[in-house]
Amino acid sequence: MRVLSGIQPTGNLHLGNYLGAIKQWVAMQDTMAAGDECLFFLADLHALSQPVVPAELNAHTTEMAATLLACGIDPQRSILFNQARVPAHSALHWILGGTARMGWLSRMTQWKDKAGKKGETQSVALFTYPVLQAADILLYQATHVPVGDDQKQHLELVRDIAIKFNTDYGDTFALPEPLISKAAPRIMSLRDASAKMSKSDPSDASRINLVDSDELIVSKFRKAKSDADGLPGEVAGLAERPEAKNLVTIYAALEGSTPDAVLAQFAGQGFGAFKPALADLAVATLSPIRERLTGLLADRTAVSAVLADGAARAAVLAAPTLAKAQAAVGLQV
């Protein structure tokens, strides 16, 4: 089993990123059997699909790596690297560009959402980055890829590209399977539970940033949108209460329990009692992460060294697949 997942180095991760993805990565890393592998990468090449400030991209890559390390990714047990340090990603991207079809890419939901009616003004990279995503995965013969509901289409495209390449040029790539964790919660905004928690939300009060102070975490949960009713004894009672459901979901995810177990504990109580308990739990979880992150960012050279070591290990795994793909299409290298 070889699990691979990536994240763009956009800086300033929040509670939704941690509970919805990174905590799951750490759990996978910690439960891998002997011989299995986890690869986690920073998608700095993907970031180029939008305008970037070079110094910011460089800084964010280091900061994202430090955040993953602070959250529990262990470079001795997993391979942590950034794309740009492994040129095979770009090389395979170009090869797969001859296999992917314009129609496949034009139907991608994220392209439609991001480009809208201004597709002709967007970068080529924004249109073709799903092909790079396919290269990211197929390069390592990944067997499983953690995906959320909004990413299933991308993995389907990866499989389509692999199937067509294998059909045209011979068996080259393994077909990755989706890894959907039932424990991965969907964390919503603290101000509007109809929207996901996001760092792009103009209101900082809508999210808990991993670098927030203990006092700020407490304040944000105290002001989080809720309602006047007490908590029910079971999840069905939250069906028409999205803000209440979101806060209960966050508590359960932080505690490693279930919403039903949380409601059994707080049934009948109001948010005057529940919010402080939630804030205390969040502080207990995030404070050590923030402290480790602060220490890591005090020595960015060391963090960069971790990425360099991970890239060297990743390059060794990538080389045979790239060579096989190059030979399959008749390239002499």
PDB file of N, CA, C and O in Angstrom, residues 10-66:
ATOM      1  N   THR A  10      -0.394  27.432   0.638  1.00  0.00           N
ATOM      2  CA  THR A  10      -1.053  28.740   0.636  1.00  0.00           C
ATOM      3  C   THR A  10      -0.858  29.513   1.927  1.00  0.00           C
ATOM      4  O   THR A  10      -1.217  30.686   2.001  1.00  0.00           O
ATOM      5  N   GLY A  11      -0.312  28.871   2.947  1.00  0.00           N
ATOM      6  CA  GLY A  11      -0.051  29.581   4.197  1.00  0.00           C
ATOM      7  C   GLY A  11      -1.253  29.619   5.119  1.00  0.00           C
ATOM      8  O   GLY A  11      -2.402  29.516   4.698  1.00  0.00           O
ATOM      9  N   ASN A  12      -0.977  29.731   6.401  1.00  0.00           N
ATOM     10  CA  ASN A  12      -1.987  29.944   7.441  1.00  0.00           C
ATOM     11  C   ASN A  12      -3.113  28.911   7.409  1.00  0.00           C
ATOM     12  O   ASN A  12      -4.268  29.239   7.126  1.00  0.00           O
ATOM     13  N   LEU A  13      -2.793  27.675   7.736  1.00  0.00           N
ATOM     14  CA  LEU A  13      -3.812  26.635   7.792  1.00  0.00           C
ATOM     15  C   LEU A  13      -4.756  26.872   8.967  1.00  0.00           C
ATOM     16  O   LEU A  13      -4.409  27.508   9.958  1.00  0.00           O
ATOM     17  N   HIS A  14      -5.945  26.313   8.845  1.00  0.00           N
ATOM     18  CA  HIS A  14      -6.958  26.509   9.878  1.00  0.00           C
ATOM     19  C   HIS A  14      -7.462  25.164  10.401  1.00  0.00           C
ATOM     20  O   HIS A  14      -7.025  24.085   9.939  1.00  0.00           O
ATOM     21  N   LEU A  15      -8.378  25.231  11.333  1.00  0.00           N
ATOM     22  CA  LEU A  15      -8.896  24.027  11.995  1.00  0.00           C
ATOM     23  C   LEU A  15      -9.536  23.063  11.005  1.00  0.00           C
ATOM     24  O   LEU A  15      -9.428  21.845  11.159  1.00  0.00           O
ATOM     25  N   GLY A  16     -10.207  23.600   9.981  1.00  0.00           N
ATOM     26  CA  GLY A  16     -10.819  22.738   8.979  1.00  0.00           C
ATOM     27  C   GLY A  16      -9.790  21.929   8.219  1.00  0.00           C
ATOM     28  O   GLY A  16     -10.001  20.742   7.937  1.00  0.00           O
ATOM     29  N   ASN A  17      -8.648  22.546   7.872  1.00  0.00           N
ATOM     30  CA  ASN A  17      -7.560  21.813   7.214  1.00  0.00           C
ATOM     31  C   ASN A  17      -7.027  20.706   8.114  1.00  0.00           C
ATOM     32  O   ASN A  17      -6.761  19.591   7.659  1.00  0.00           O
ATOM     33  N   TYR A  18      -6.871  21.040   9.393  1.00  0.00           N
ATOM     34  CA  TYR A  18      -6.307  20.065  10.331  1.00  0.00           C
ATOM     35  C   TYR A  18      -7.240  18.878  10.537  1.00  0.00           C
ATOM     36  O   TYR A  18      -6.834  17.725  10.391  1.00  0.00           O
ATOM     37  N   LEU A  19      -8.503  19.157  10.855  1.00  0.00           N
ATOM     38  CA  LEU A  19      -9.435  18.067  11.155  1.00  0.00           C
ATOM     39  C   LEU A  19      -9.861  17.302   9.911  1.00  0.00           C
ATOM     40  O   LEU A  19     -10.099  16.095   9.961  1.00  0.00           O
ATOM     41  N   GLY A  20      -9.966  18.017   8.779  1.00  0.00           N
ATOM     42  CA  GLY A  20     -10.461  17.380   7.568  1.00  0.00           C
ATOM     43  C   GLY A  20      -9.408  16.642   6.772  1.00  0.00           C
ATOM     44  O   GLY A  20      -9.746  15.754   5.978  1.00  0.00           O
ATOM     45  N   ALA A  21      -8.128  16.971   6.958  1.00  0.00           N
ATOM     46  CA  ALA A  21      -7.089  16.333   6.148  1.00  0.00           C
ATOM     47  C   ALA A  21      -5.873  15.926   6.971  1.00  0.00           C
ATOM     48  O   ALA A  21      -5.532  14.747   7.052  1.00  0.00           O
ATOM     49  N   ILE A  22      -5.215  16.892   7.598  1.00  0.00           N
ATOM     50  CA  ILE A  22      -3.911  16.609   8.190  1.00  0.00           C
ATOM     51  C   ILE A  22      -4.004  15.589   9.325  1.00  0.00           C
ATOM     52  O   ILE A  22      -3.155  14.691   9.443  1.00  0.00           O
ATOM     53  N   LYS A  23      -5.020  15.700  10.158  1.00  0.00           N
ATOM     54  CA  LYS A  23      -5.182  14.723  11.243  1.00  0.00           C
ATOM     55  C   LYS A  23      -5.357  13.318  10.674  1.00  0.00           C
ATOM     56  O   LYS A  23      -4.859  12.336  11.250  1.00  0.00           O
ATOM     57  N   GLN A  24      -6.035  13.223   9.521  1.00  0.00           N
ATOM     58  CA  GLN A  24      -6.227  11.926   8.876  1.00  0.00           C
ATOM     59  C   GLN A  24      -4.898  11.401   8.324  1.00  0.00           C
ATOM     60  O   GLN A  24      -4.619  10.209   8.375  1.00  0.00           O
ATOM     61  N   TRP A  25      -4.072  12.322   7.797  1.00  0.00           N
ATOM     62  CA  TRP A  25      -2.763  11.905   7.299  1.00  0.00           C
ATOM     63  C   TRP A  25      -1.903  11.329   8.418  1.00  0.00           C
ATOM     64  O   TRP A  25      -1.251  10.296   8.251  1.00  0.00           O
ATOM     65  N   VAL A  26      -1.922  12.015   9.546  1.00  0.00           N
ATOM     66  CA  VAL A  26      -1.128  11.537  10.682  1.00  0.00           C
ATOM     67  C   VAL A  26      -1.620  10.160  11.132  1.00  0.00           C
ATOM     68  O   VAL A  26      -0.818   9.264  11.433  1.00  0.00           O
ATOM     69  N   ALA A  27      -2.936   9.980  11.161  1.00  0.00           N
ATOM     70  CA  ALA A  27      -3.498   8.692  11.554  1.00  0.00           C
ATOM     71  C   ALA A  27      -3.087   7.597  10.582  1.00  0.00           C
ATOM     72  O   ALA A  27      -2.744   6.473  10.992  1.00  0.00           O
ATOM     73  N   MET A  28      -3.105   7.895   9.282  1.00  0.00           N
ATOM     74  CA  MET A  28      -2.678   6.907   8.278  1.00  0.00           C
ATOM     75  C   MET A  28      -1.214   6.560   8.468  1.00  0.00           C
ATOM     76  O   MET A  28      -0.819   5.383   8.434  1.00  0.00           O
ATOM     77  N   GLN A  29      -0.389   7.574   8.654  1.00  0.00           N
ATOM     78  CA  GLN A  29       1.036   7.361   8.874  1.00  0.00           C
ATOM     79  C   GLN A  29       1.263   6.446  10.079  1.00  0.00           C
ATOM     80  O   GLN A  29       2.081   5.516  10.034  1.00  0.00           O
ATOM     81  N   ASP A  30       0.520   6.685  11.133  1.00  0.00           N
ATOM     82  CA  ASP A  30       0.734   5.961  12.380  1.00  0.00           C
ATOM     83  C   ASP A  30       0.199   4.538  12.349  1.00  0.00           C
ATOM     84  O   ASP A  30       0.522   3.739  13.229  1.00  0.00           O
ATOM     85  N   THR A  31      -0.649   4.223  11.361  1.00  0.00           N
ATOM     86  CA  THR A  31      -1.233   2.875  11.299  1.00  0.00           C
ATOM     87  C   THR A  31      -0.722   2.066  10.108  1.00  0.00           C
ATOM     88  O   THR A  31      -1.201   0.963   9.866  1.00  0.00           O
ATOM     89  N   MET A  32       0.244   2.604   9.381  1.00  0.00           N
ATOM     90  CA  MET A  32       0.775   1.889   8.229  1.00  0.00           C
ATOM     91  C   MET A  32       1.499   0.613   8.664  1.00  0.00           C
ATOM     92  O   MET A  32       2.265   0.617   9.620  1.00  0.00           O
ATOM     93  N   ALA A  33       1.260  -0.456   7.917  1.00  0.00           N
ATOM     94  CA  ALA A  33       1.937  -1.718   8.199  1.00  0.00           C
ATOM     95  C   ALA A  33       3.359  -1.668   7.653  1.00  0.00           C
ATOM     96  O   ALA A  33       3.700  -0.811   6.826  1.00  0.00           O
ATOM     97  N   ALA A  34       4.184  -2.583   8.096  1.00  0.00           N
ATOM     98  CA  ALA A  34       5.558  -2.660   7.609  1.00  0.00           C
ATOM     99  C   ALA A  34       5.551  -2.852   6.098  1.00  0.00           C
ATOM    100  O   ALA A  34       4.828  -3.699   5.565  1.00  0.00           O
ATOM    101  N   GLY A  35       6.356  -2.043   5.411  1.00  0.00           N
ATOM    102  CA  GLY A  35       6.415  -2.136   3.957  1.00  0.00           C
ATOM    103  C   GLY A  35       5.497  -1.168   3.236  1.00  0.00           C
ATOM    104  O   GLY A  35       5.673  -0.909   2.043  1.00  0.00           O
ATOM    105  N   ASP A  36       4.490  -0.649   3.935  1.00  0.00           N
ATOM    106  CA  ASP A  36       3.606   0.354   3.342  1.00  0.00           C
ATOM    107  C   ASP A  36       4.267   1.727   3.434  1.00  0.00           C
ATOM    108  O   ASP A  36       5.163   1.953   4.249  1.00  0.00           O
ATOM    109  N   GLU A  37       3.807   2.657   2.582  1.00  0.00           N
ATOM    110  CA  GLU A  37       4.443   3.974   2.540  1.00  0.00           C
ATOM    111  C   GLU A  37       3.416   5.095   2.433  1.00  0.00           C
ATOM    112  O   GLU A  37       2.375   4.935   1.796  1.00  0.00           O
ATOM    113  N   CYS A  38       3.740   6.225   3.045  1.00  0.00           N
ATOM    114  CA  CYS A  38       2.962   7.456   2.901  1.00  0.00           C
ATOM    115  C   CYS A  38       3.863   8.524   2.294  1.00  0.00           C
ATOM    116  O   CYS A  38       4.976   8.740   2.773  1.00  0.00           O
ATOM    117  N   LEU A  39       3.365   9.176   1.244  1.00  0.00           N
ATOM    118  CA  LEU A  39       4.066  10.309   0.653  1.00  0.00           C
ATOM    119  C   LEU A  39       3.157  11.523   0.737  1.00  0.00           C
ATOM    120  O   LEU A  39       2.005  11.479   0.285  1.00  0.00           O
ATOM    121  N   PHE A  40       3.674  12.603   1.308  1.00  0.00           N
ATOM    122  CA  PHE A  40       2.920  13.847   1.421  1.00  0.00           C
ATOM    123  C   PHE A  40       3.759  14.957   0.774  1.00  0.00           C
ATOM    124  O   PHE A  40       4.937  15.113   1.103  1.00  0.00           O
ATOM    125  N   PHE A  41       3.148  15.695  -0.148  1.00  0.00           N
ATOM    126  CA  PHE A  41       3.928  16.713  -0.839  1.00  0.00           C
ATOM    127  C   PHE A  41       3.233  18.065  -0.845  1.00  0.00           C
ATOM    128  O   PHE A  41       2.010  18.159  -0.739  1.00  0.00           O
ATOM    129  N   LEU A  42       4.046  19.093  -0.953  1.00  0.00           N
ATOM    130  CA  LEU A  42       3.567  20.455  -1.070  1.00  0.00           C
ATOM    131  C   LEU A  42       3.495  20.784  -2.554  1.00  0.00           C
ATOM    132  O   LEU A  42       4.507  20.712  -3.267  1.00  0.00           O
ATOM    133  N   ALA A  43       2.307  21.132  -3.010  1.00  0.00           N
ATOM    134  CA  ALA A  43       2.068  21.315  -4.444  1.00  0.00           C
ATOM    135  C   ALA A  43       2.458  22.719  -4.890  1.00  0.00           C
ATOM    136  O   ALA A  43       1.616  23.515  -5.319  1.00  0.00           O
ATOM    137  N   ASP A  44       3.747  23.021  -4.819  1.00  0.00           N
ATOM    138  CA  ASP A  44       4.189  24.365  -5.184  1.00  0.00           C
ATOM    139  C   ASP A  44       4.098  24.610  -6.691  1.00  0.00           C
ATOM    140  O   ASP A  44       3.897  25.744  -7.130  1.00  0.00           O
ATOM    141  N   LEU A  45       4.211  23.554  -7.503  1.00  0.00           N
ATOM    142  CA  LEU A  45       4.025  23.726  -8.944  1.00  0.00           C
ATOM    143  C   LEU A  45       2.571  24.055  -9.270  1.00  0.00           C
ATOM    144  O   LEU A  45       2.286  24.883 -10.140  1.00  0.00           O
ATOM    145  N   HIS A  46       1.659  23.429  -8.573  1.00  0.00           N
ATOM    146  CA  HIS A  46       0.239  23.725  -8.788  1.00  0.00           C
ATOM    147  C   HIS A  46      -0.075  25.180  -8.448  1.00  0.00           C
ATOM    148  O   HIS A  46      -0.969  25.783  -9.050  1.00  0.00           O
ATOM    149  N   ALA A  47       0.638  25.739  -7.491  1.00  0.00           N
ATOM    150  CA  ALA A  47       0.384  27.125  -7.092  1.00  0.00           C
ATOM    151  C   ALA A  47       0.605  28.095  -8.249  1.00  0.00           C
ATOM    152  O   ALA A  47       0.029  29.187  -8.271  1.00  0.00           O
ATOM    153  N   LEU A  48       1.408  27.691  -9.226  1.00  0.00           N
ATOM    154  CA  LEU A  48       1.719  28.569 -10.348  1.00  0.00           C
ATOM    155  C   LEU A  48       0.551  28.712 -11.323  1.00  0.00           C
ATOM    156  O   LEU A  48       0.632  29.499 -12.271  1.00  0.00           O
ATOM    157  N   SER A  49      -0.530  27.973 -11.098  1.00  0.00           N
ATOM    158  CA  SER A  49      -1.704  28.122 -11.965  1.00  0.00           C
ATOM    159  C   SER A  49      -2.412  29.455 -11.718  1.00  0.00           C
ATOM    160  O   SER A  49      -3.243  29.871 -12.517  1.00  0.00           O
ATOM    161  N   GLN A  50      -2.053  30.114 -10.622  1.00  0.00           N
ATOM    162  CA  GLN A  50      -2.567  31.441 -10.311  1.00  0.00           C
ATOM    163  C   GLN A  50      -1.376  32.393 -10.150  1.00  0.00           C
ATOM    164  O   GLN A  50      -0.257  31.946  -9.901  1.00  0.00           O
ATOM    165  N   PRO A  51      -1.583  33.708 -10.297  1.00  0.00           N
ATOM    166  CA  PRO A  51      -0.468  34.636 -10.091  1.00  0.00           C
ATOM    167  C   PRO A  51       0.126  34.469  -8.697  1.00  0.00           C
ATOM    168  O   PRO A  51      -0.619  34.273  -7.724  1.00  0.00           O
ATOM    169  N   VAL A  52       1.433  34.509  -8.607  1.00  0.00           N
ATOM    170  CA  VAL A  52       2.090  34.331  -7.319  1.00  0.00           C
ATOM    171  C   VAL A  52       3.064  35.474  -7.066  1.00  0.00           C
ATOM    172  O   VAL A  52       3.557  36.113  -7.992  1.00  0.00           O
ATOM    173  N   VAL A  53       3.317  35.712  -5.798  1.00  0.00           N
ATOM    174  CA  VAL A  53       4.404  36.585  -5.376  1.00  0.00           C
ATOM    175  C   VAL A  53       5.551  35.643  -5.001  1.00  0.00           C
ATOM    176  O   VAL A  53       5.417  34.875  -4.040  1.00  0.00           O
ATOM    177  N   PRO A  54       6.634  35.611  -5.773  1.00  0.00           N
ATOM    178  CA  PRO A  54       7.677  34.598  -5.570  1.00  0.00           C
ATOM    179  C   PRO A  54       8.150  34.441  -4.126  1.00  0.00           C
ATOM    180  O   PRO A  54       8.267  33.313  -3.631  1.00  0.00           O
ATOM    181  N   ALA A  55       8.414  35.555  -3.455  1.00  0.00           N
ATOM    182  CA  ALA A  55       8.904  35.465  -2.076  1.00  0.00           C
ATOM    183  C   ALA A  55       7.862  34.832  -1.164  1.00  0.00           C
ATOM    184  O   ALA A  55       8.203  34.078  -0.243  1.00  0.00           O
ATOM    185  N   GLU A  56       6.582  35.119  -1.431  1.00  0.00           N
ATOM    186  CA  GLU A  56       5.513  34.546  -0.608  1.00  0.00           C
ATOM    187  C   GLU A  56       5.383  33.048  -0.845  1.00  0.00           C
ATOM    188  O   GLU A  56       5.207  32.271   0.105  1.00  0.00           O
ATOM    189  N   LEU A  57       5.449  32.623  -2.106  1.00  0.00           N
ATOM    190  CA  LEU A  57       5.360  31.191  -2.399  1.00  0.00           C
ATOM    191  C   LEU A  57       6.500  30.451  -1.720  1.00  0.00           C
ATOM    192  O   LEU A  57       6.298  29.382  -1.119  1.00  0.00           O
ATOM    193  N   ASN A  58       7.691  31.007  -1.793  1.00  0.00           N
ATOM    194  CA  ASN A  58       8.847  30.381  -1.164  1.00  0.00           C
ATOM    195  C   ASN A  58       8.651  30.262   0.340  1.00  0.00           C
ATOM    196  O   ASN A  58       8.872  29.201   0.947  1.00  0.00           O
ATOM    197  N   ALA A  59       8.197  31.355   0.969  1.00  0.00           N
ATOM    198  CA  ALA A  59       7.987  31.354   2.424  1.00  0.00           C
ATOM    199  C   ALA A  59       6.861  30.417   2.820  1.00  0.00           C
ATOM    200  O   ALA A  59       6.961  29.676   3.806  1.00  0.00           O
ATOM    201  N   HIS A  60       5.771  30.438   2.039  1.00  0.00           N
ATOM    202  CA  HIS A  60       4.616  29.596   2.371  1.00  0.00           C
ATOM    203  C   HIS A  60       4.955  28.105   2.272  1.00  0.00           C
ATOM    204  O   HIS A  60       4.407  27.292   3.025  1.00  0.00           O
ATOM    205  N   THR A  61       5.839  27.755   1.345  1.00  0.00           N
ATOM    206  CA  THR A  61       6.222  26.349   1.217  1.00  0.00           C
ATOM    207  C   THR A  61       6.920  25.870   2.487  1.00  0.00           C
ATOM    208  O   THR A  61       6.612  24.796   3.018  1.00  0.00           O
ATOM    209  N   THR A  62       7.841  26.679   2.990  1.00  0.00           N
ATOM    210  CA  THR A  62       8.524  26.330   4.236  1.00  0.00           C
ATOM    211  C   THR A  62       7.542  26.307   5.409  1.00  0.00           C
ATOM    212  O   THR A  62       7.573  25.393   6.250  1.00  0.00           O
ATOM    213  N   GLU A  63       6.660  27.296   5.466  1.00  0.00           N
ATOM    214  CA  GLU A  63       5.694  27.377   6.564  1.00  0.00           C
ATOM    215  C   GLU A  63       4.722  26.215   6.542  1.00  0.00           C
ATOM    216  O   GLU A  63       4.337  25.682   7.597  1.00  0.00           O
ATOM    217  N   MET A  64       4.302  25.796   5.335  1.00  0.00           N
ATOM    218  CA  MET A  64       3.390  24.654   5.244  1.00  0.00           C
ATOM    219  C   MET A  64       4.079  23.376   5.696  1.00  0.00           C
ATOM    220  O   MET A  64       3.490  22.558   6.415  1.00  0.00           O
ATOM    221  N   ALA A  65       5.335  23.208   5.285  1.00  0.00           N
ATOM    222  CA  ALA A  65       6.084  22.030   5.727  1.00  0.00           C
ATOM    223  C   ALA A  65       6.214  22.021   7.242  1.00  0.00           C
ATOM    224  O   ALA A  65       6.021  20.981   7.898  1.00  0.00           O
ATOM    225  N   ALA A  66       6.525  23.176   7.817  1.00  0.00           N
ATOM    226  CA  ALA A  66       6.637  23.265   9.273  1.00  0.00           C
ATOM    227  C   ALA A  66       5.317  22.938   9.951  1.00  0.00           C
ATOM    228  O   ALA A  66       5.290  22.280  11.003  1.00  0.00           O
TER     229      ALA A  66
END
